[in-house]
Amino acid sequence: MPPRERIYRRQALLRFALGLCLLVVVNVLAHSRLGGTRLYTALDLTEDRRYTLSTNTRNQLTDLTEPLYVRVLLAGELPAGYQRLRTALEEKLEDFAGYTDYLQFEFADPLAGTPDEVRQRQEAMFEDGIVPVTDYQQSAGERTARAVYPYALVYGGEQQRIVPLLEASRPDVPLAQQLNQAENLLEYNLTRAIAGLTAVDKYTVAFTLGNGELPPAQFADLVSELRKDYEVGPLYLDSVATVPDQIDLLIVAKPTVPFTPEQAFRLDQYVMQGGKVIWAIDGVAMDYDSLQATGEAIPQARTTGLEDLFFSYGFRVSTELVLDLANSPIPIATSQGPTGPRFTLVPFPYHVTALPASDQPIVQNIDAVDLRYPTLLEEVGGATDLNRTILLTSSDNARLQAVPSVIDLDAQKFSVELERFNRADLPLALVLEGTFESPYANRMRSSFGDFLRRSDREYRSRSVPTAMLVVSDGDVLANSVSNRGEVGTLGVNRFSGIPYANKTFMLNAIAYLLDPTGIINSRNKEVRLRLLDQNRALAEAGYWRSLNLAVPLLLLAVFGLLFNILRRRRYAR
């Protein structure tokens, strides 16, 4: 072999070896970190930023010090929509793993194995509350049903969190929309589960009792869910001089006995100290049970003893009932059968399905909320350092009804006067953030001063920056309770069985009030669903077929013709 050829061969081999080494080094760096810092990055060029994790999520992952394991029950043969959700979840978990070495995950098929193994596995999962979703497919005149388990199990130490990926929704919500909502909430659901497993210090949430509030059984489902992430307990205002500082959030749920001035003062000074409050207040005294007993009822304005506080804080719970054509039904006896009256579900405009009114994290990506006899919320006062955000409103077909006025159950059997439902977007829930004014600056009682001295506090006329939520319905957080004392699921309508977003709304509100810059912000992620317009696709099918078939052939023919003309000119010389 000539010397020059040997030199060229050595240089070629050297270049190949160097290129191979560089490729190996780049691949190693692409999966490595220096300390807690990644040595690689990625660009998210999508319009909806679907591949970008929030700052809080990244911090949460980099702060992990104990191993976490995620087992996803989406594997095997899946329908197309669920396969897309599986792919999105796999990509999300890969993004998570890019920020920590303590996260591992796998996808498992719960339907794999022998029939006996699958049956035993399904029974065990059912005991843990893991219930499958039945997916129906229609093809070639045959309808098939398949059980799908849209769940993720997150393990940390000896603890486990079950993460439902698909929230219960109303039957009129298309599956494509439900799956898209599930994709939007992947980051939030996973980070919430991780936070629940790794949190050392928990916030404390208290429910006021002693003023005719909802009995504990009626908010037992919410408390059960809250105890996964928070310390929860009751607070009797008469048993304390001031609300303890250890309480991070106070929930006042449907008081029916007016608060005394001393109790109202304790609540006010709790707010002035920076305490967070959820007010679930009925502006009128009315419920379905009393209406069903007599067939008609006359709702009356309800006094809470908190009216001065609310006015000073910038809102008013009015006594005007909101009626809406978007509502949940109630059973009404419409005929008499051999065994007794026959009941039919009839639309009831006093049970309003309130709609999310903004992209605020509390109501981002949630369904309608079921409210019963809500009243209008009004903003009052001219405070410029308060930020008020409307969270829930009526639909475009609503109206107001002053009280006292008769509600006749028999009248619900007949059609309503549609022209009267001409009001839109009536406020039913508000979140207020900023500094609040105390109404007691010029009317302090001596007993109020005694309360403060016993707790070694000073009167505050203006709060530190804080936040509160007000909903004009005390039943927004009430679950059903059967005659045998069985607690129902919050948000599931006891008459129709349709699930609404009451539980999600309350959990989001609590998370936001306690930590507005925390995990709740990942709910703002919105992956837009870009569906094909089926009607337009069918109408323009011929045009698009012609375009896809004829235009490429035409371009190829023009190119061939021009190529031959140019070739002949070039070689004819």
Coordinates of C-alpha atoms in Angstrom, one line a residue:
M1 CA 0.0 0.0 0.0
P2 CA 1.5 3.4 -1.0
P3 CA 2.5 5.6 2.0
R4 CA 0.1 8.4 1.1
E5 CA -2.8 6.0 1.1
R6 CA -1.8 4.6 4.5
I7 CA -1.7 8.2 5.8
Y8 CA -5.3 8.9 4.5
R9 CA -6.6 5.7 6.0
R10 CA -5.1 6.5 9.4
Q11 CA -6.6 10.0 9.3
A12 CA -10.0 8.5 8.3
L13 CA -9.9 6.0 11.2
L14 CA -8.8 8.8 13.6
R15 CA -11.7 11.0 12.5
F16 CA -14.2 8.1 12.9
A17 CA -12.9 7.3 16.4
L18 CA -13.0 11.0 17.5
G19 CA -16.5 11.3 16.1
L20 CA -17.7 8.2 17.9
C21 CA -16.1 9.4 21.2
L22 CA -17.8 12.8 20.7
L23 CA -21.2 11.1 20.1
V24 CA -20.8 9.0 23.3
V25 CA -19.8 12.1 25.4
V26 CA -22.7 14.1 24.1
N27 CA -25.2 11.3 24.9
V28 CA -23.8 10.9 28.4
L29 CA -24.1 14.7 29.0
A30 CA -27.6 14.6 27.7
H31 CA -28.6 12.4 30.6
S32 CA -26.4 13.8 33.3
R33 CA -26.4 16.5 36.0
L34 CA -23.7 18.3 37.8
G35 CA -24.9 18.4 41.4
G36 CA -28.5 19.5 41.1
T37 CA -28.0 21.2 37.8
R38 CA -28.9 19.6 34.5
L39 CA -26.2 19.7 31.8
Y40 CA -28.8 19.7 29.1
T41 CA -31.9 21.7 28.2
A42 CA -34.8 21.8 25.7
L43 CA -36.7 24.4 23.8
D44 CA -40.5 24.3 24.0
L45 CA -41.8 25.9 20.7
T46 CA -45.4 24.9 21.2
E47 CA -48.0 27.7 21.5
D48 CA -49.5 26.3 24.7
R49 CA -46.2 25.6 26.4
R50 CA -47.2 22.0 27.0
Y51 CA -43.7 20.7 27.5
T52 CA -42.6 23.4 30.0
L53 CA -42.9 22.6 33.7
S54 CA -43.8 25.3 36.2
T55 CA -41.1 26.8 38.4
N56 CA -42.8 25.3 41.5
T57 CA -42.8 21.8 39.9
R58 CA -39.1 22.1 39.0
N59 CA -38.2 23.2 42.6
Q60 CA -40.3 20.4 44.0
L61 CA -38.5 17.8 42.0
T62 CA -35.0 19.1 42.6
D63 CA -35.7 19.2 46.3
L64 CA -36.6 15.5 46.5
T65 CA -34.3 13.5 48.9
E66 CA -36.2 10.2 49.0
P67 CA -37.1 7.8 46.1
L68 CA -40.5 8.0 44.6
Y69 CA -42.1 5.4 42.3
V70 CA -45.0 6.0 39.9
R71 CA -47.0 3.1 38.5
V72 CA -49.4 4.0 35.8
L73 CA -52.3 1.7 34.9
L74 CA -52.5 2.7 31.3
A75 CA -50.9 0.0 29.3
G76 CA -51.9 -2.8 26.8
E77 CA -54.4 -2.2 24.1
L78 CA -56.0 1.2 24.7
P79 CA -58.5 3.2 22.7
A80 CA -57.0 6.0 20.7
G81 CA -58.0 8.8 23.1
Y82 CA -56.6 7.0 26.1
Q83 CA -53.4 6.1 24.1
R84 CA -52.9 9.9 23.6
L85 CA -53.3 10.4 27.4
R86 CA -50.8 7.6 28.0
T87 CA -48.3 9.2 25.7
A88 CA -48.8 12.6 27.3
L89 CA -48.3 11.1 30.7
E90 CA -45.2 9.3 29.7
E91 CA -43.7 12.5 28.3
K92 CA -44.6 14.4 31.5
L93 CA -42.9 11.7 33.7
E94 CA -39.8 11.8 31.5
D95 CA -39.7 15.6 32.0
F96 CA -40.1 15.0 35.8
A97 CA -37.3 12.5 35.8
G98 CA -35.0 15.0 34.0
Y99 CA -35.0 17.1 37.2
T100 CA -34.3 14.4 39.7
D101 CA -32.7 11.0 40.1
Y102 CA -35.2 10.0 42.8
L103 CA -38.2 9.4 40.4
Q104 CA -38.8 6.1 38.6
F105 CA -42.0 5.1 36.8
E106 CA -43.5 2.2 34.8
F107 CA -46.6 1.5 32.9
A108 CA -48.6 -1.7 33.8
D109 CA -51.6 -3.4 32.2
P110 CA -54.1 -4.3 35.0
L111 CA -55.9 -6.6 32.6
A112 CA -52.8 -8.8 31.8
G113 CA -52.7 -12.4 33.1
T114 CA -55.1 -15.2 33.5
P115 CA -58.8 -14.5 34.1
D116 CA -58.5 -15.5 37.8
E117 CA -55.4 -13.1 38.2
V118 CA -57.3 -10.3 36.5
R119 CA -60.4 -10.8 38.7
Q120 CA -58.4 -10.9 41.9
R121 CA -56.5 -7.8 40.9
Q122 CA -59.7 -5.9 40.0
E123 CA -61.3 -6.8 43.3
A124 CA -58.2 -5.5 45.2
M125 CA -58.2 -2.3 43.2
F126 CA -61.9 -1.8 43.8
E127 CA -61.3 -2.0 47.5
D128 CA -58.8 0.8 47.1
G129 CA -61.3 2.9 45.2
I130 CA -59.8 2.3 41.8
V131 CA -62.9 1.9 39.5
P132 CA -62.5 1.3 35.8
V133 CA -64.0 3.4 33.0
T134 CA -65.9 1.5 30.4
D135 CA -65.0 2.5 26.9
Y136 CA -67.4 1.6 24.1
Q137 CA -66.3 1.2 20.5
Q138 CA -68.5 0.8 17.5
S139 CA -67.0 -0.7 14.3
A140 CA -68.5 -2.7 11.4
G141 CA -71.8 -3.0 13.1
E142 CA -70.2 -4.5 16.3
R143 CA -70.1 -2.7 19.6
T144 CA -67.3 -3.7 22.0
A145 CA -66.7 -2.6 25.6
R146 CA -63.3 -2.4 27.3
A147 CA -62.4 -1.6 30.9
V148 CA -59.8 1.2 31.1
Y149 CA -58.0 2.2 34.4
P150 CA -56.9 5.9 34.0
Y151 CA -55.0 6.0 37.3
A152 CA -51.5 6.5 38.5
L153 CA -50.2 5.1 41.8
V154 CA -47.5 7.2 43.5
Y155 CA -45.4 5.4 46.2
G156 CA -43.1 7.2 48.7
G157 CA -41.7 5.2 51.6
E158 CA -44.6 3.2 53.1
Q159 CA -47.2 5.6 51.8
Q160 CA -49.3 5.5 48.6
R161 CA -51.3 8.1 46.8
I162 CA -53.9 7.1 44.2
V163 CA -54.2 9.7 41.4
P164 CA -57.3 9.6 39.2
L165 CA -56.3 10.9 35.9
L166 CA -59.8 11.3 34.6
E167 CA -62.2 13.4 36.8
A168 CA -65.8 12.4 37.1
S169 CA -67.8 14.5 34.7
R170 CA -71.4 15.1 33.5
P171 CA -72.7 12.7 30.8
D172 CA -73.1 15.5 28.3
V173 CA -69.4 16.3 28.3
P174 CA -67.7 14.5 25.3
L175 CA -65.0 12.0 26.1
A176 CA -62.5 14.0 23.9
Q177 CA -63.0 17.0 26.2
Q178 CA -62.6 14.9 29.3
L179 CA -59.3 13.5 28.1
N180 CA -58.1 16.9 27.0
Q181 CA -58.9 18.2 30.5
A182 CA -57.0 15.2 32.0
E183 CA -54.0 16.1 29.9
N184 CA -54.2 19.7 31.1
L185 CA -54.1 18.6 34.7
L186 CA -51.4 15.9 34.5
E187 CA -48.7 18.2 36.1
Y188 CA -51.0 19.4 38.8
N189 CA -52.3 16.0 39.8
L190 CA -48.8 14.5 39.9
T191 CA -47.2 17.3 41.9
R192 CA -50.1 17.4 44.4
A193 CA -49.6 13.7 45.0
I194 CA -45.8 14.2 45.4
A195 CA -46.3 17.1 47.8
G196 CA -48.7 15.0 49.9
L197 CA -46.1 12.2 50.2
T198 CA -43.1 14.5 50.9
A199 CA -44.6 17.3 53.0
V200 CA -43.2 17.6 56.5
D201 CA -45.2 20.6 57.8
K202 CA -48.9 20.7 57.0
Y203 CA -51.3 23.6 56.9
T204 CA -54.1 23.6 59.4
V205 CA -57.7 24.1 58.2
A206 CA -60.6 24.6 60.7
F207 CA -64.4 24.6 60.4
T208 CA -66.4 26.9 62.6
L209 CA -69.1 25.2 64.6
G210 CA -71.6 26.4 67.2
N211 CA -73.6 28.8 64.9
G212 CA -75.8 26.3 63.2
E213 CA -73.3 25.5 60.5
L214 CA -73.4 22.3 58.4
P215 CA -73.1 19.2 60.7
P216 CA -69.8 17.4 60.3
A217 CA -71.5 14.5 58.5
Q218 CA -72.4 16.9 55.6
F219 CA -68.8 17.9 54.9
A220 CA -67.3 14.6 55.9
D221 CA -66.3 13.8 52.3
L222 CA -64.4 17.1 51.9
V223 CA -62.7 16.5 55.3
S224 CA -61.6 13.0 54.3
E225 CA -59.9 14.4 51.2
L226 CA -58.4 17.4 53.0
R227 CA -56.8 15.1 55.6
K228 CA -54.5 13.7 53.0
D229 CA -52.7 17.1 52.8
Y230 CA -53.7 19.2 55.8
E231 CA -54.4 19.1 59.5
V232 CA -58.2 19.5 59.9
G233 CA -60.4 20.2 63.0
P234 CA -63.3 22.2 64.4
L235 CA -63.3 25.6 66.0
Y236 CA -65.9 26.9 68.5
L237 CA -65.6 30.7 68.6
D238 CA -67.0 30.9 72.1
S239 CA -64.2 28.7 73.4
V240 CA -61.4 31.0 72.4
A241 CA -60.5 34.7 73.1
T242 CA -59.1 35.0 69.6
V243 CA -58.7 32.6 66.7
P244 CA -55.4 30.8 67.2
D245 CA -52.5 31.7 65.0
Q246 CA -52.0 28.0 64.2
I247 CA -55.1 28.0 62.0
D248 CA -54.0 28.9 58.5
L249 CA -57.5 28.7 56.9
L250 CA -61.0 29.1 58.4
I251 CA -64.1 27.7 56.7
V252 CA -67.5 29.2 57.7
A253 CA -70.0 26.8 56.2
K254 CA -73.7 27.8 56.1
P255 CA -74.3 29.4 59.5
T256 CA -78.0 29.5 60.4
V257 CA -77.6 31.1 63.9
P258 CA -76.4 34.7 63.8
F259 CA -72.9 35.4 65.1
T260 CA -72.8 37.5 68.2
P261 CA -70.8 40.8 68.0
E262 CA -68.0 39.2 70.1
Q263 CA -67.8 36.2 67.6
A264 CA -67.8 38.5 64.6
F265 CA -65.0 40.6 66.2
R266 CA -62.9 37.4 66.7
L267 CA -63.4 36.6 63.0
D268 CA -62.5 40.2 62.0
Q269 CA -59.3 40.3 63.9
Y270 CA -58.3 36.9 62.5
V271 CA -58.6 38.4 59.1
M272 CA -56.7 41.5 60.2
Q273 CA -53.8 39.3 61.3
G274 CA -53.6 37.8 57.8
G275 CA -55.9 34.8 58.3
K276 CA -57.6 33.2 55.2
V277 CA -61.3 32.6 55.2
I278 CA -63.8 30.7 53.0
W279 CA -67.3 32.1 53.5
A280 CA -70.1 29.7 52.3
I281 CA -73.1 31.8 53.1
D282 CA -76.8 31.4 52.4
G283 CA -78.5 34.7 51.8
V284 CA -81.9 33.2 52.2
A285 CA -83.3 30.5 54.5
M286 CA -84.5 27.7 52.2
D287 CA -83.9 24.1 51.4
Y288 CA -85.5 21.3 49.3
D289 CA -86.6 19.2 52.2
S290 CA -88.9 21.8 53.6
L291 CA -90.3 22.5 50.1
Q292 CA -90.9 18.8 49.5
A293 CA -92.8 18.4 52.8
T294 CA -95.5 21.0 52.0
G295 CA -95.3 21.5 48.2
E296 CA -94.6 25.2 48.6
A297 CA -92.4 27.4 50.7
I298 CA -91.6 31.1 51.2
P299 CA -87.9 31.7 51.5
Q300 CA -86.9 34.4 54.0
A301 CA -83.8 36.6 54.2
R302 CA -81.2 35.1 56.5
T303 CA -79.3 37.3 59.0
T304 CA -75.8 36.1 59.8
G305 CA -74.5 38.9 62.0
L306 CA -71.6 39.2 59.6
E307 CA -73.2 41.9 57.4
D308 CA -71.0 44.7 58.7
L309 CA -67.8 42.6 58.2
F310 CA -68.8 41.7 54.6
F311 CA -69.5 45.3 53.7
S312 CA -66.2 46.5 55.1
Y313 CA -64.4 43.7 53.2
G314 CA -65.9 44.9 49.9
F315 CA -68.9 42.6 49.2
R316 CA -72.5 41.9 50.1
V317 CA -74.4 38.6 50.0
S318 CA -77.8 39.9 48.8
T319 CA -81.2 38.3 49.5
E320 CA -82.2 38.1 45.8
L321 CA -82.3 34.5 44.6
V322 CA -80.6 33.6 41.3
L323 CA -82.7 31.4 39.0
D324 CA -81.1 29.8 35.9
L325 CA -82.2 27.7 33.0
A326 CA -78.8 25.9 33.4
N327 CA -79.7 23.9 36.5
S328 CA -79.9 20.5 38.1
P329 CA -83.2 18.6 38.3
I330 CA -85.3 17.5 41.3
P331 CA -87.8 14.7 41.6
I332 CA -91.4 15.8 41.5
A333 CA -94.5 13.5 41.8
T334 CA -96.1 13.8 38.4
S335 CA -98.6 10.9 38.5
Q336 CA -100.1 8.3 40.8
G337 CA -99.3 4.6 40.4
P338 CA -100.6 1.5 42.1
T339 CA -97.9 1.6 44.7
G340 CA -97.8 5.3 45.2
P341 CA -96.8 8.5 43.5
R342 CA -94.4 8.3 40.5
F343 CA -91.6 10.8 40.5
T344 CA -90.0 12.4 37.5
L345 CA -86.8 14.5 37.4
V346 CA -87.8 18.0 36.4
P347 CA -85.5 21.0 35.8
F348 CA -85.4 23.2 38.9
P349 CA -84.1 26.8 38.2
Y350 CA -83.3 27.3 41.9
H351 CA -80.6 24.7 41.8
V352 CA -78.1 26.5 39.6
T353 CA -75.1 24.9 37.8
A354 CA -72.7 27.7 38.1
L355 CA -70.1 28.2 35.4
P356 CA -66.4 29.1 35.7
A357 CA -66.0 32.8 34.9
S358 CA -62.2 33.3 34.5
D359 CA -58.9 31.6 34.0
Q360 CA -58.1 32.0 37.6
P361 CA -56.3 28.9 38.9
I362 CA -59.2 28.0 41.3
V363 CA -61.6 27.5 38.4
Q364 CA -59.2 26.7 35.5
N365 CA -60.1 23.4 33.8
I366 CA -63.1 22.6 36.1
D367 CA -66.6 21.7 35.2
A368 CA -69.8 23.4 36.4
V369 CA -70.5 23.6 40.2
D370 CA -73.9 22.6 41.6
L371 CA -75.4 25.4 43.8
R372 CA -78.7 25.3 45.7
Y373 CA -80.7 28.5 46.1
P374 CA -77.8 30.8 45.5
T375 CA -78.2 34.5 45.8
L376 CA -76.5 37.4 44.0
L377 CA -73.1 38.6 45.2
E378 CA -72.5 42.3 45.0
E379 CA -69.2 44.2 45.1
V380 CA -69.4 47.3 47.4
G381 CA -67.0 49.9 48.6
G382 CA -64.4 51.7 46.6
A383 CA -61.2 50.1 48.0
T384 CA -58.4 50.4 45.4
D385 CA -56.0 48.0 47.1
L386 CA -58.4 45.0 46.8
N387 CA -58.3 42.7 43.8
R388 CA -61.8 41.1 43.3
T389 CA -62.1 38.2 40.8
I390 CA -65.4 36.6 39.9
L391 CA -65.0 32.8 39.9
L392 CA -68.5 31.5 39.3
T393 CA -71.5 33.0 37.5
S394 CA -74.9 32.1 36.2
S395 CA -75.4 31.3 32.5
D396 CA -76.7 33.7 29.9
N397 CA -80.3 32.7 30.8
A398 CA -80.8 33.7 34.4
R399 CA -83.0 36.0 36.4
L400 CA -83.4 37.4 40.0
Q401 CA -86.3 36.8 42.4
A402 CA -86.8 38.9 45.5
V403 CA -87.8 37.4 48.8
P404 CA -90.2 36.8 50.4
S405 CA -91.9 35.1 47.5
V406 CA -93.6 31.7 47.1
I407 CA -91.8 28.8 45.5
D408 CA -94.5 26.4 44.3
L409 CA -93.3 22.8 43.6
D410 CA -96.2 22.1 41.3
A411 CA -95.4 25.1 39.1
Q412 CA -92.1 23.4 38.2
K413 CA -94.0 20.8 36.1
F414 CA -94.9 23.5 33.6
S415 CA -92.8 25.4 31.1
V416 CA -91.1 28.5 32.3
E417 CA -91.4 32.0 30.9
L418 CA -88.2 32.1 28.9
E419 CA -88.4 35.8 28.2
R420 CA -87.9 36.5 32.0
F421 CA -84.5 34.7 32.0
N422 CA -82.7 37.7 30.4
R423 CA -79.9 38.2 32.8
A424 CA -76.4 36.9 32.2
D425 CA -73.2 36.3 34.2
L426 CA -74.6 37.0 37.7
P427 CA -71.8 36.6 40.2
L428 CA -72.1 33.7 42.6
A429 CA -68.5 33.3 43.9
L430 CA -65.7 35.8 44.4
V431 CA -62.1 35.7 45.6
L432 CA -60.8 38.9 47.2
E433 CA -57.1 39.6 47.7
G434 CA -55.3 42.5 49.3
T435 CA -55.7 44.5 52.5
F436 CA -59.1 44.7 54.3
E437 CA -60.5 47.3 56.6
S438 CA -61.9 46.5 60.0
P439 CA -65.5 47.8 60.7
Y440 CA -64.7 48.3 64.4
A441 CA -62.2 51.2 64.2
N442 CA -64.7 53.7 65.8
R443 CA -66.9 51.3 67.8
M444 CA -64.7 49.2 70.0
R445 CA -66.4 47.6 73.0
S446 CA -64.6 47.1 76.3
S447 CA -65.1 43.3 75.9
F448 CA -63.3 43.4 72.6
G449 CA -60.3 44.9 74.3
D450 CA -60.4 42.2 77.0
F451 CA -60.2 39.5 74.3
L452 CA -57.1 41.0 72.8
R453 CA -55.4 41.5 76.1
R454 CA -56.0 37.8 77.0
S455 CA -54.2 36.8 73.8
D456 CA -51.5 39.5 74.1
R457 CA -52.6 41.2 70.9
E458 CA -53.3 44.7 69.7
Y459 CA -56.3 45.8 67.8
R460 CA -55.7 46.1 64.0
S461 CA -57.9 48.4 61.9
R462 CA -56.2 47.3 58.6
S463 CA -55.1 43.8 57.7
V464 CA -51.8 42.6 56.4
P465 CA -52.1 41.3 52.8
T466 CA -54.4 38.2 52.8
A467 CA -57.2 36.6 50.8
M468 CA -60.7 35.2 51.2
L469 CA -63.3 33.4 49.1
V470 CA -67.1 34.0 49.3
V471 CA -69.7 31.7 47.8
S472 CA -73.4 32.6 48.0
D473 CA -74.4 29.0 48.8
G474 CA -73.7 27.2 52.0
D475 CA -74.3 23.8 50.4
V476 CA -71.4 24.2 47.9
L477 CA -69.4 21.9 50.2
A478 CA -72.2 19.7 51.5
N479 CA -72.3 16.0 50.6
S480 CA -75.4 13.9 50.8
V481 CA -76.1 11.7 53.8
S482 CA -78.4 8.7 53.5
N483 CA -81.0 7.7 56.1
R484 CA -78.5 5.1 57.3
G485 CA -75.8 7.7 57.8
E486 CA -73.8 6.8 54.7
V487 CA -71.8 9.7 53.4
G488 CA -72.1 10.5 49.7
T489 CA -69.5 12.0 47.4
L490 CA -69.3 15.8 47.3
G491 CA -70.5 17.1 44.0
V492 CA -72.6 14.1 43.0
N493 CA -76.2 15.2 42.8
R494 CA -78.3 13.0 45.0
F495 CA -81.3 13.1 42.6
S496 CA -79.7 12.6 39.2
G497 CA -76.4 11.0 40.2
I498 CA -74.6 13.4 37.9
P499 CA -71.1 14.5 39.2
Y500 CA -70.3 18.2 39.4
A501 CA -67.1 20.0 40.3
N502 CA -67.9 21.0 43.9
K503 CA -65.1 19.0 45.4
T504 CA -62.5 20.1 42.9
F505 CA -63.6 23.7 43.3
M506 CA -63.3 23.6 47.1
L507 CA -59.9 21.8 47.0
N508 CA -58.6 24.3 44.5
A509 CA -59.8 27.2 46.6
I510 CA -58.2 25.9 49.7
A511 CA -54.9 25.2 47.9
Y512 CA -54.9 28.7 46.3
L513 CA -55.7 30.6 49.5
L514 CA -53.0 28.8 51.5
D515 CA -50.3 29.0 48.8
P516 CA -51.2 31.1 45.7
T517 CA -47.8 30.7 44.2
G518 CA -47.5 27.0 44.8
I519 CA -48.7 23.8 43.2
I520 CA -52.1 25.3 42.3
N521 CA -50.5 27.4 39.6
S522 CA -49.8 24.3 37.5
R523 CA -53.6 24.1 36.9
N524 CA -53.1 27.0 34.5
K525 CA -51.6 24.7 32.0
E526 CA -53.9 24.5 29.0
V527 CA -53.4 22.1 26.1
R528 CA -55.8 23.2 23.4
L529 CA -57.8 20.5 21.7
R530 CA -57.7 21.0 18.0
L531 CA -60.4 18.7 16.7
L532 CA -61.2 18.1 13.0
D533 CA -64.4 19.7 11.9
Q534 CA -66.2 16.5 10.8
N535 CA -69.1 18.2 8.9
R536 CA -66.7 20.4 6.9
A537 CA -64.4 17.5 6.2
L538 CA -67.3 15.5 4.7
A539 CA -68.6 18.5 2.7
E540 CA -65.2 19.3 1.2
A541 CA -63.9 15.7 0.8
G542 CA -63.9 15.9 -3.0
Y543 CA -61.9 19.1 -3.0
W544 CA -59.2 17.9 -0.7
R545 CA -58.9 14.6 -2.5
S546 CA -58.4 16.4 -5.8
L547 CA -55.9 18.8 -4.2
N548 CA -53.9 16.0 -2.6
L549 CA -53.8 13.8 -5.8
A550 CA -53.9 16.2 -8.7
V551 CA -51.6 19.0 -7.5
P552 CA -48.5 16.8 -6.8
L553 CA -49.0 15.1 -10.2
L554 CA -49.3 18.4 -11.9
L555 CA -46.2 19.8 -10.2
L556 CA -44.3 16.7 -11.2
A557 CA -45.4 17.0 -14.8
V558 CA -44.4 20.7 -15.0
F559 CA -41.0 19.9 -13.4
G560 CA -40.4 17.1 -16.0
L561 CA -41.4 19.4 -18.9
L562 CA -39.1 22.2 -17.7
F563 CA -36.2 19.8 -17.1
N564 CA -36.4 18.3 -20.6
I565 CA -36.7 21.8 -22.2
L566 CA -33.6 23.0 -20.3
R567 CA -31.7 19.8 -21.0
R568 CA -32.4 20.1 -24.8
R569 CA -31.3 23.7 -24.8
R570 CA -28.1 22.9 -23.0
Y571 CA -27.0 20.0 -25.1
A572 CA -28.3 21.3 -28.5
R573 CA -25.4 23.8 -28.7

